[in-house]
Tab-separated table of C-alpha atoms in Angstrom:
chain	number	residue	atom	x	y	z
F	195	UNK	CA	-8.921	34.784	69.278
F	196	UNK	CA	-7.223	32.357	66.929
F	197	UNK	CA	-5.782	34.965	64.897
F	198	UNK	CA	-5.560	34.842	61.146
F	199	UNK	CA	-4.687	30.857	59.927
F	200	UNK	CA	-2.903	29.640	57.549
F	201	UNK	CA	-2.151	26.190	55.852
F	202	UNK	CA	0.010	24.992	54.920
F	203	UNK	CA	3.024	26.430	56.547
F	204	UNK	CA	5.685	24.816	54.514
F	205	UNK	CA	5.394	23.463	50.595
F	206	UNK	CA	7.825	21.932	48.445
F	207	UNK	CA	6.899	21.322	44.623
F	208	UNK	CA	8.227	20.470	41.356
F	209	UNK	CA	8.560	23.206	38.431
F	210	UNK	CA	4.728	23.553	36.306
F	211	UNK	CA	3.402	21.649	39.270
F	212	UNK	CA	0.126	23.545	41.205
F	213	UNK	CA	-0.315	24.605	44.392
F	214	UNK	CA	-3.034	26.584	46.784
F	215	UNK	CA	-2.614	27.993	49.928
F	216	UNK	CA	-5.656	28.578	51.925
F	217	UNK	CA	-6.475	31.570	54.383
F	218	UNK	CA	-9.197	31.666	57.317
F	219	UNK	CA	-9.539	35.166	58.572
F	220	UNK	CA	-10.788	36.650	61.962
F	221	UNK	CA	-13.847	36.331	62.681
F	222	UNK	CA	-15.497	38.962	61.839
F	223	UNK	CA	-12.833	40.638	59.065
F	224	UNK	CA	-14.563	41.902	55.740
F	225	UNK	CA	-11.221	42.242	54.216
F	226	UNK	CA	-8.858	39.880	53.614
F	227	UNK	CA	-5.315	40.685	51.368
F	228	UNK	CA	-2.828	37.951	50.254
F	229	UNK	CA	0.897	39.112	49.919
F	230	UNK	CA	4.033	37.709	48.795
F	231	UNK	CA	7.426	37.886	50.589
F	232	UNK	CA	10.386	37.249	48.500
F	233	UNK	CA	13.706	36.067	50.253
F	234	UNK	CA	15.454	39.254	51.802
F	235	UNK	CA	12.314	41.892	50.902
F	236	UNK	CA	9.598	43.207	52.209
F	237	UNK	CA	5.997	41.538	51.742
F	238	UNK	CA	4.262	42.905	48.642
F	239	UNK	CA	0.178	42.652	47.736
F	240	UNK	CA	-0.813	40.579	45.179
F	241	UNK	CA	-4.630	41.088	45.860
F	242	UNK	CA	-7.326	42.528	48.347
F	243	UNK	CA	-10.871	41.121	49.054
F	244	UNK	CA	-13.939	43.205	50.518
F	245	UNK	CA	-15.850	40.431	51.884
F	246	UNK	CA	-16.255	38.516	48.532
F	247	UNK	CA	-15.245	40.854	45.823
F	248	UNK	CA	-11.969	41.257	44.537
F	249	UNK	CA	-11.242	44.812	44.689
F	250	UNK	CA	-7.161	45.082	43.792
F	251	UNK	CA	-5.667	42.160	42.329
F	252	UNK	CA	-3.959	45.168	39.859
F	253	UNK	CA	-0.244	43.001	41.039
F	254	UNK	CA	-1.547	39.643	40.930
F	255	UNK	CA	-0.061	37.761	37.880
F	256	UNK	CA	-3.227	36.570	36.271
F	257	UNK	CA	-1.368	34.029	33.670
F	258	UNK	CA	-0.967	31.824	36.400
F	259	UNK	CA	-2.365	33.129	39.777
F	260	UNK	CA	-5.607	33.050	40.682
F	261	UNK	CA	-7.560	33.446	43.886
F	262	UNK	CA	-11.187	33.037	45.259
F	263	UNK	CA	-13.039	34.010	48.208
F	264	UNK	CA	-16.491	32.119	48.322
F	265	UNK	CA	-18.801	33.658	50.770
F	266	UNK	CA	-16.343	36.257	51.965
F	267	UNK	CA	-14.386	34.262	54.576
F	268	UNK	CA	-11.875	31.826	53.603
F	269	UNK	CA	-9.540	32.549	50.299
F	270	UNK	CA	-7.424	30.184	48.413
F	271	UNK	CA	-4.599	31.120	46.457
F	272	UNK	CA	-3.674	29.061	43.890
F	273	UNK	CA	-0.604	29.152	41.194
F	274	UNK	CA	-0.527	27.012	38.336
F	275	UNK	CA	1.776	25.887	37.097
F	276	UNK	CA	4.719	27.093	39.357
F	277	UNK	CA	7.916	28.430	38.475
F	278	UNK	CA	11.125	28.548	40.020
F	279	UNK	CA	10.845	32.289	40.540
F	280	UNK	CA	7.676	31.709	42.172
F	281	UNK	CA	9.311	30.245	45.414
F	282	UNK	CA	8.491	32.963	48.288
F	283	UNK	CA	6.451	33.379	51.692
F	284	UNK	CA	2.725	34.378	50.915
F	285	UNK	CA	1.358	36.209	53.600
F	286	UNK	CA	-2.318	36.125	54.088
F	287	UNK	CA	-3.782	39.776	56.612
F	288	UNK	CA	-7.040	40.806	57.360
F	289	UNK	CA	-8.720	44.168	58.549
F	290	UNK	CA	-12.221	45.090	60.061
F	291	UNK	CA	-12.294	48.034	57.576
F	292	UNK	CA	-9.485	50.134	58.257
F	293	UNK	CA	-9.028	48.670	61.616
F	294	UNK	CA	-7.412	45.148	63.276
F	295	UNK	CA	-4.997	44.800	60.237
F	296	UNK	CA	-3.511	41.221	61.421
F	297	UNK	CA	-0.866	38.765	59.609
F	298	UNK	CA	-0.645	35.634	59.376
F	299	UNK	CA	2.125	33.322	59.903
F	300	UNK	CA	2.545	32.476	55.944
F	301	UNK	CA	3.192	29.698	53.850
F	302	UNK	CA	6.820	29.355	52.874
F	303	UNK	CA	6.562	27.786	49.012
F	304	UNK	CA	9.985	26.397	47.452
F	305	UNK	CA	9.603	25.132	43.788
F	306	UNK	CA	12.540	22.759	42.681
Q	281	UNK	CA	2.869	56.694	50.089
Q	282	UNK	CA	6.378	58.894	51.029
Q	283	UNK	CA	9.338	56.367	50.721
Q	284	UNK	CA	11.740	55.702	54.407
Q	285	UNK	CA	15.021	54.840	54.797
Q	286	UNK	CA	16.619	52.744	57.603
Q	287	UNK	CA	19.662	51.143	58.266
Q	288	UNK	CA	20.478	47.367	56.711
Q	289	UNK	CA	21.260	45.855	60.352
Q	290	UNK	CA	21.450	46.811	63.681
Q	291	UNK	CA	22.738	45.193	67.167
Q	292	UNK	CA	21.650	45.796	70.456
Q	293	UNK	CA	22.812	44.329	73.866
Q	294	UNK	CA	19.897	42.450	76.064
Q	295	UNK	CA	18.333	44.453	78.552
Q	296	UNK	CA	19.786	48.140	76.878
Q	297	UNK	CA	17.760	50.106	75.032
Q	298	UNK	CA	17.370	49.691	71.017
Q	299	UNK	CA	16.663	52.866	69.103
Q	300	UNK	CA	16.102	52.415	65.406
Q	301	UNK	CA	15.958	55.565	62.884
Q	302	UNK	CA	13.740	55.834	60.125
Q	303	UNK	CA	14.069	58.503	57.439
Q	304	UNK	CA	11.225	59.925	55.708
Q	305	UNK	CA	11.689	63.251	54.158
Q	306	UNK	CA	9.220	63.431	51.698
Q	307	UNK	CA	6.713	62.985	54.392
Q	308	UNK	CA	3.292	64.507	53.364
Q	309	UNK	CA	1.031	66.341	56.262
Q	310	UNK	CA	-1.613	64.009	56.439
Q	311	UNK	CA	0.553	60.379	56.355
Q	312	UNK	CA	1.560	58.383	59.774
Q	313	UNK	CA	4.346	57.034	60.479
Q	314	UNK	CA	3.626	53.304	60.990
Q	315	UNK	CA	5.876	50.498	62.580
Q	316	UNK	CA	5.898	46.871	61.736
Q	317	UNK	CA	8.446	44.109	62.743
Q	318	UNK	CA	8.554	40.434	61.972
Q	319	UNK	CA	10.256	37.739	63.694
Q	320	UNK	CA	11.525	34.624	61.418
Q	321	UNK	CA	8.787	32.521	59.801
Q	322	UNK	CA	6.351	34.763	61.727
Q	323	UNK	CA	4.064	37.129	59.760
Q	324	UNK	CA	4.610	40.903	60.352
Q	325	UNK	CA	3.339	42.126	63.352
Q	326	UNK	CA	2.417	46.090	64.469
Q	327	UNK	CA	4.145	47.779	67.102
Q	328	UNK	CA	3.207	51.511	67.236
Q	329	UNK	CA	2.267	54.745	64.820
Q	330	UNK	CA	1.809	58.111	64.734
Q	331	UNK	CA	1.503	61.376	63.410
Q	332	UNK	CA	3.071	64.458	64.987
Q	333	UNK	CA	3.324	63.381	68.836
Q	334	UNK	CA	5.346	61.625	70.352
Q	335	UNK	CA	3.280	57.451	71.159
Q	336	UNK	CA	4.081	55.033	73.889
Q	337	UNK	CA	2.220	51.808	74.046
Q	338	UNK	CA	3.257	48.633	75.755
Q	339	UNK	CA	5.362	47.263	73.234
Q	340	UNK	CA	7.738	50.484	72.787
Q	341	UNK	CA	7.860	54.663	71.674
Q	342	UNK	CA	7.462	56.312	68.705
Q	343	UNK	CA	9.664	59.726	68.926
Q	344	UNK	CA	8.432	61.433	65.679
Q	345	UNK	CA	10.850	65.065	64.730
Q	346	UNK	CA	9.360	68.011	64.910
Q	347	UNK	CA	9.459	68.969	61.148
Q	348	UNK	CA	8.460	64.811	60.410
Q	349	UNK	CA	10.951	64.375	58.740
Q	350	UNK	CA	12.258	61.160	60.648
Q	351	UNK	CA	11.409	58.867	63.500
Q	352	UNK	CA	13.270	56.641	65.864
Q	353	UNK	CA	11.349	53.285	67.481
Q	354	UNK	CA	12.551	53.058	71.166
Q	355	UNK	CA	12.261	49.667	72.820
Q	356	UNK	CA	13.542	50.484	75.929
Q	357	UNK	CA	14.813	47.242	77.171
Q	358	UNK	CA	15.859	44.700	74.099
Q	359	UNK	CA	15.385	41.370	75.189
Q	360	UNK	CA	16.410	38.243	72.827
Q	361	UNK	CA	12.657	38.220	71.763
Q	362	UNK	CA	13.150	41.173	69.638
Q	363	UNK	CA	15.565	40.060	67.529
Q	364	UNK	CA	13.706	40.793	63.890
Q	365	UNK	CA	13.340	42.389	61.118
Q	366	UNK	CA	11.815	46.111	61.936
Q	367	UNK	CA	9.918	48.123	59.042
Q	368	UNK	CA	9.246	51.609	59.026
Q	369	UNK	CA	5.904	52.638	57.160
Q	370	UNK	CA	4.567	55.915	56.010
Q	371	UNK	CA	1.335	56.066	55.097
Q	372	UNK	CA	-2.245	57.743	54.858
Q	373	UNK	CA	-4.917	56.923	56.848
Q	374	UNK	CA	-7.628	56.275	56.423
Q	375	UNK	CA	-5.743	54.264	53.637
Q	376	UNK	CA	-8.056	54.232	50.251
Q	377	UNK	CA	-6.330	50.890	49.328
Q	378	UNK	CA	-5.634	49.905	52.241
Q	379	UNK	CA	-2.232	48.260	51.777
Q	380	UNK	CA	1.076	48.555	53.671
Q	381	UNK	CA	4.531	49.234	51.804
Q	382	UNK	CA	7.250	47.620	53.198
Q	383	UNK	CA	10.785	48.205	52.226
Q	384	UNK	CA	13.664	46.201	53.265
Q	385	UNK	CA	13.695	47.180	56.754
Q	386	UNK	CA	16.563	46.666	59.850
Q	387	UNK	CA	17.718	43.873	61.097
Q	388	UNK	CA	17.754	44.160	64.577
Q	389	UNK	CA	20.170	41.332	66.579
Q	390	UNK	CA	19.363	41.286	70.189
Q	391	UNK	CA	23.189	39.949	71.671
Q	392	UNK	CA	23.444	38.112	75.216
């Protein structure tokens, strides 16, 4: 089992610049939940997916976040533009229900 | 979800045994006590949890008070491998949202 994937794992980018991060879950895994990780903190959710509906996204900042989940596998994440203070690790998990919750190894974003 | 406290940092010597405390006073009756750790630029990854008995799995033990009101994660022989970051979790489950709080956790140093 591949686990849960994530690309990329490292991004650098420029202030009011966009970005996406991209998510493949396991197979299998109706729900999929992005978080973000700031520098010394624990990881925090910005939104949760039941196969293709968003069903939390109550701490995602929708002025410049936004994130999709077409057919209820793979999600994007996208911010735009980026800020300084967006620079964090954001986590992608998913879950079989309430069972199999699995991370995945991140994508570390720095915006200079 | 009832809020934990643990200890900033930790050290352990390879090969003894690492015990890590957890605090969680405000514990209700029907919320687990749930461990997580994550190792650098690796996604968080579950280790054990519990209720009211004591758990043993192949990764470590959960020793959970009898009134709840704190835990201690046992892995009985630290190797350099376990150096991370180790977050205590107290949750209900089944979880209506699903989501994991994670505080700041301990910093666990395996030393040669």
């Amino acid at each position: 089992e591949a686990g849960v994937v994530q690309s990329p794992r490292y991004k650098i980018i420029e202030k009011k610049q966009p970005v996406a991060f991209w998510c493949n879950p396991i197979s299998g895994h109706n729900t999929l939940y992005w978080y973000r990780q700031n520098l010394g903190q624990g990881p925090e959710l910005l939104i949760r997916y039941e196969n293709e509906e968003a069903v939390d996204d109550s701490q995602l900042p929708k002025d410049r976040f936004s994130a999709e989940r077409l057919k209820g596998v793979d999600s994007t994440l996208k911010i735009q533009p980026a800020e300084l203070g967006d620079s964090a690790v954001y986590l992608c998990a998913s879950s079989k229900g309430q069972d199999g919750y699995t991370f995945g190894s991140g994508t570390r974003l720095t915006v200079v | 979800d009832a809020k934990t406290t643990q200890p900033t940092s930790m050290d352990c010597a390879e090969g003894r045994a690492a015990n890590l405390p957890c605090n969680h006073s405000t514990i209700s009756g029907n919320e687990y006590v749930y461990w997580y750790r994550q190792i650098h630029s690796q996604g968080p990854q579950y280790i054990i949890h519990g209720l009211k008995n004591n758990e043993t799995n192949e990764m470590a033990s959960l020793i959970i008070t009898e009134d709840r009101k704190s835990s201690t994660l046992i892995l009985p022989h630290a190797t350099l491998r376990d150096t991370a970051v180790y977050y205590c979790i107290v949750r209900v489950a089944p979880n209506p949202g699903n989501q994991f709080y994670f505080g700041t956790g301990t910093s666990l140093t395996v030393i040669p």
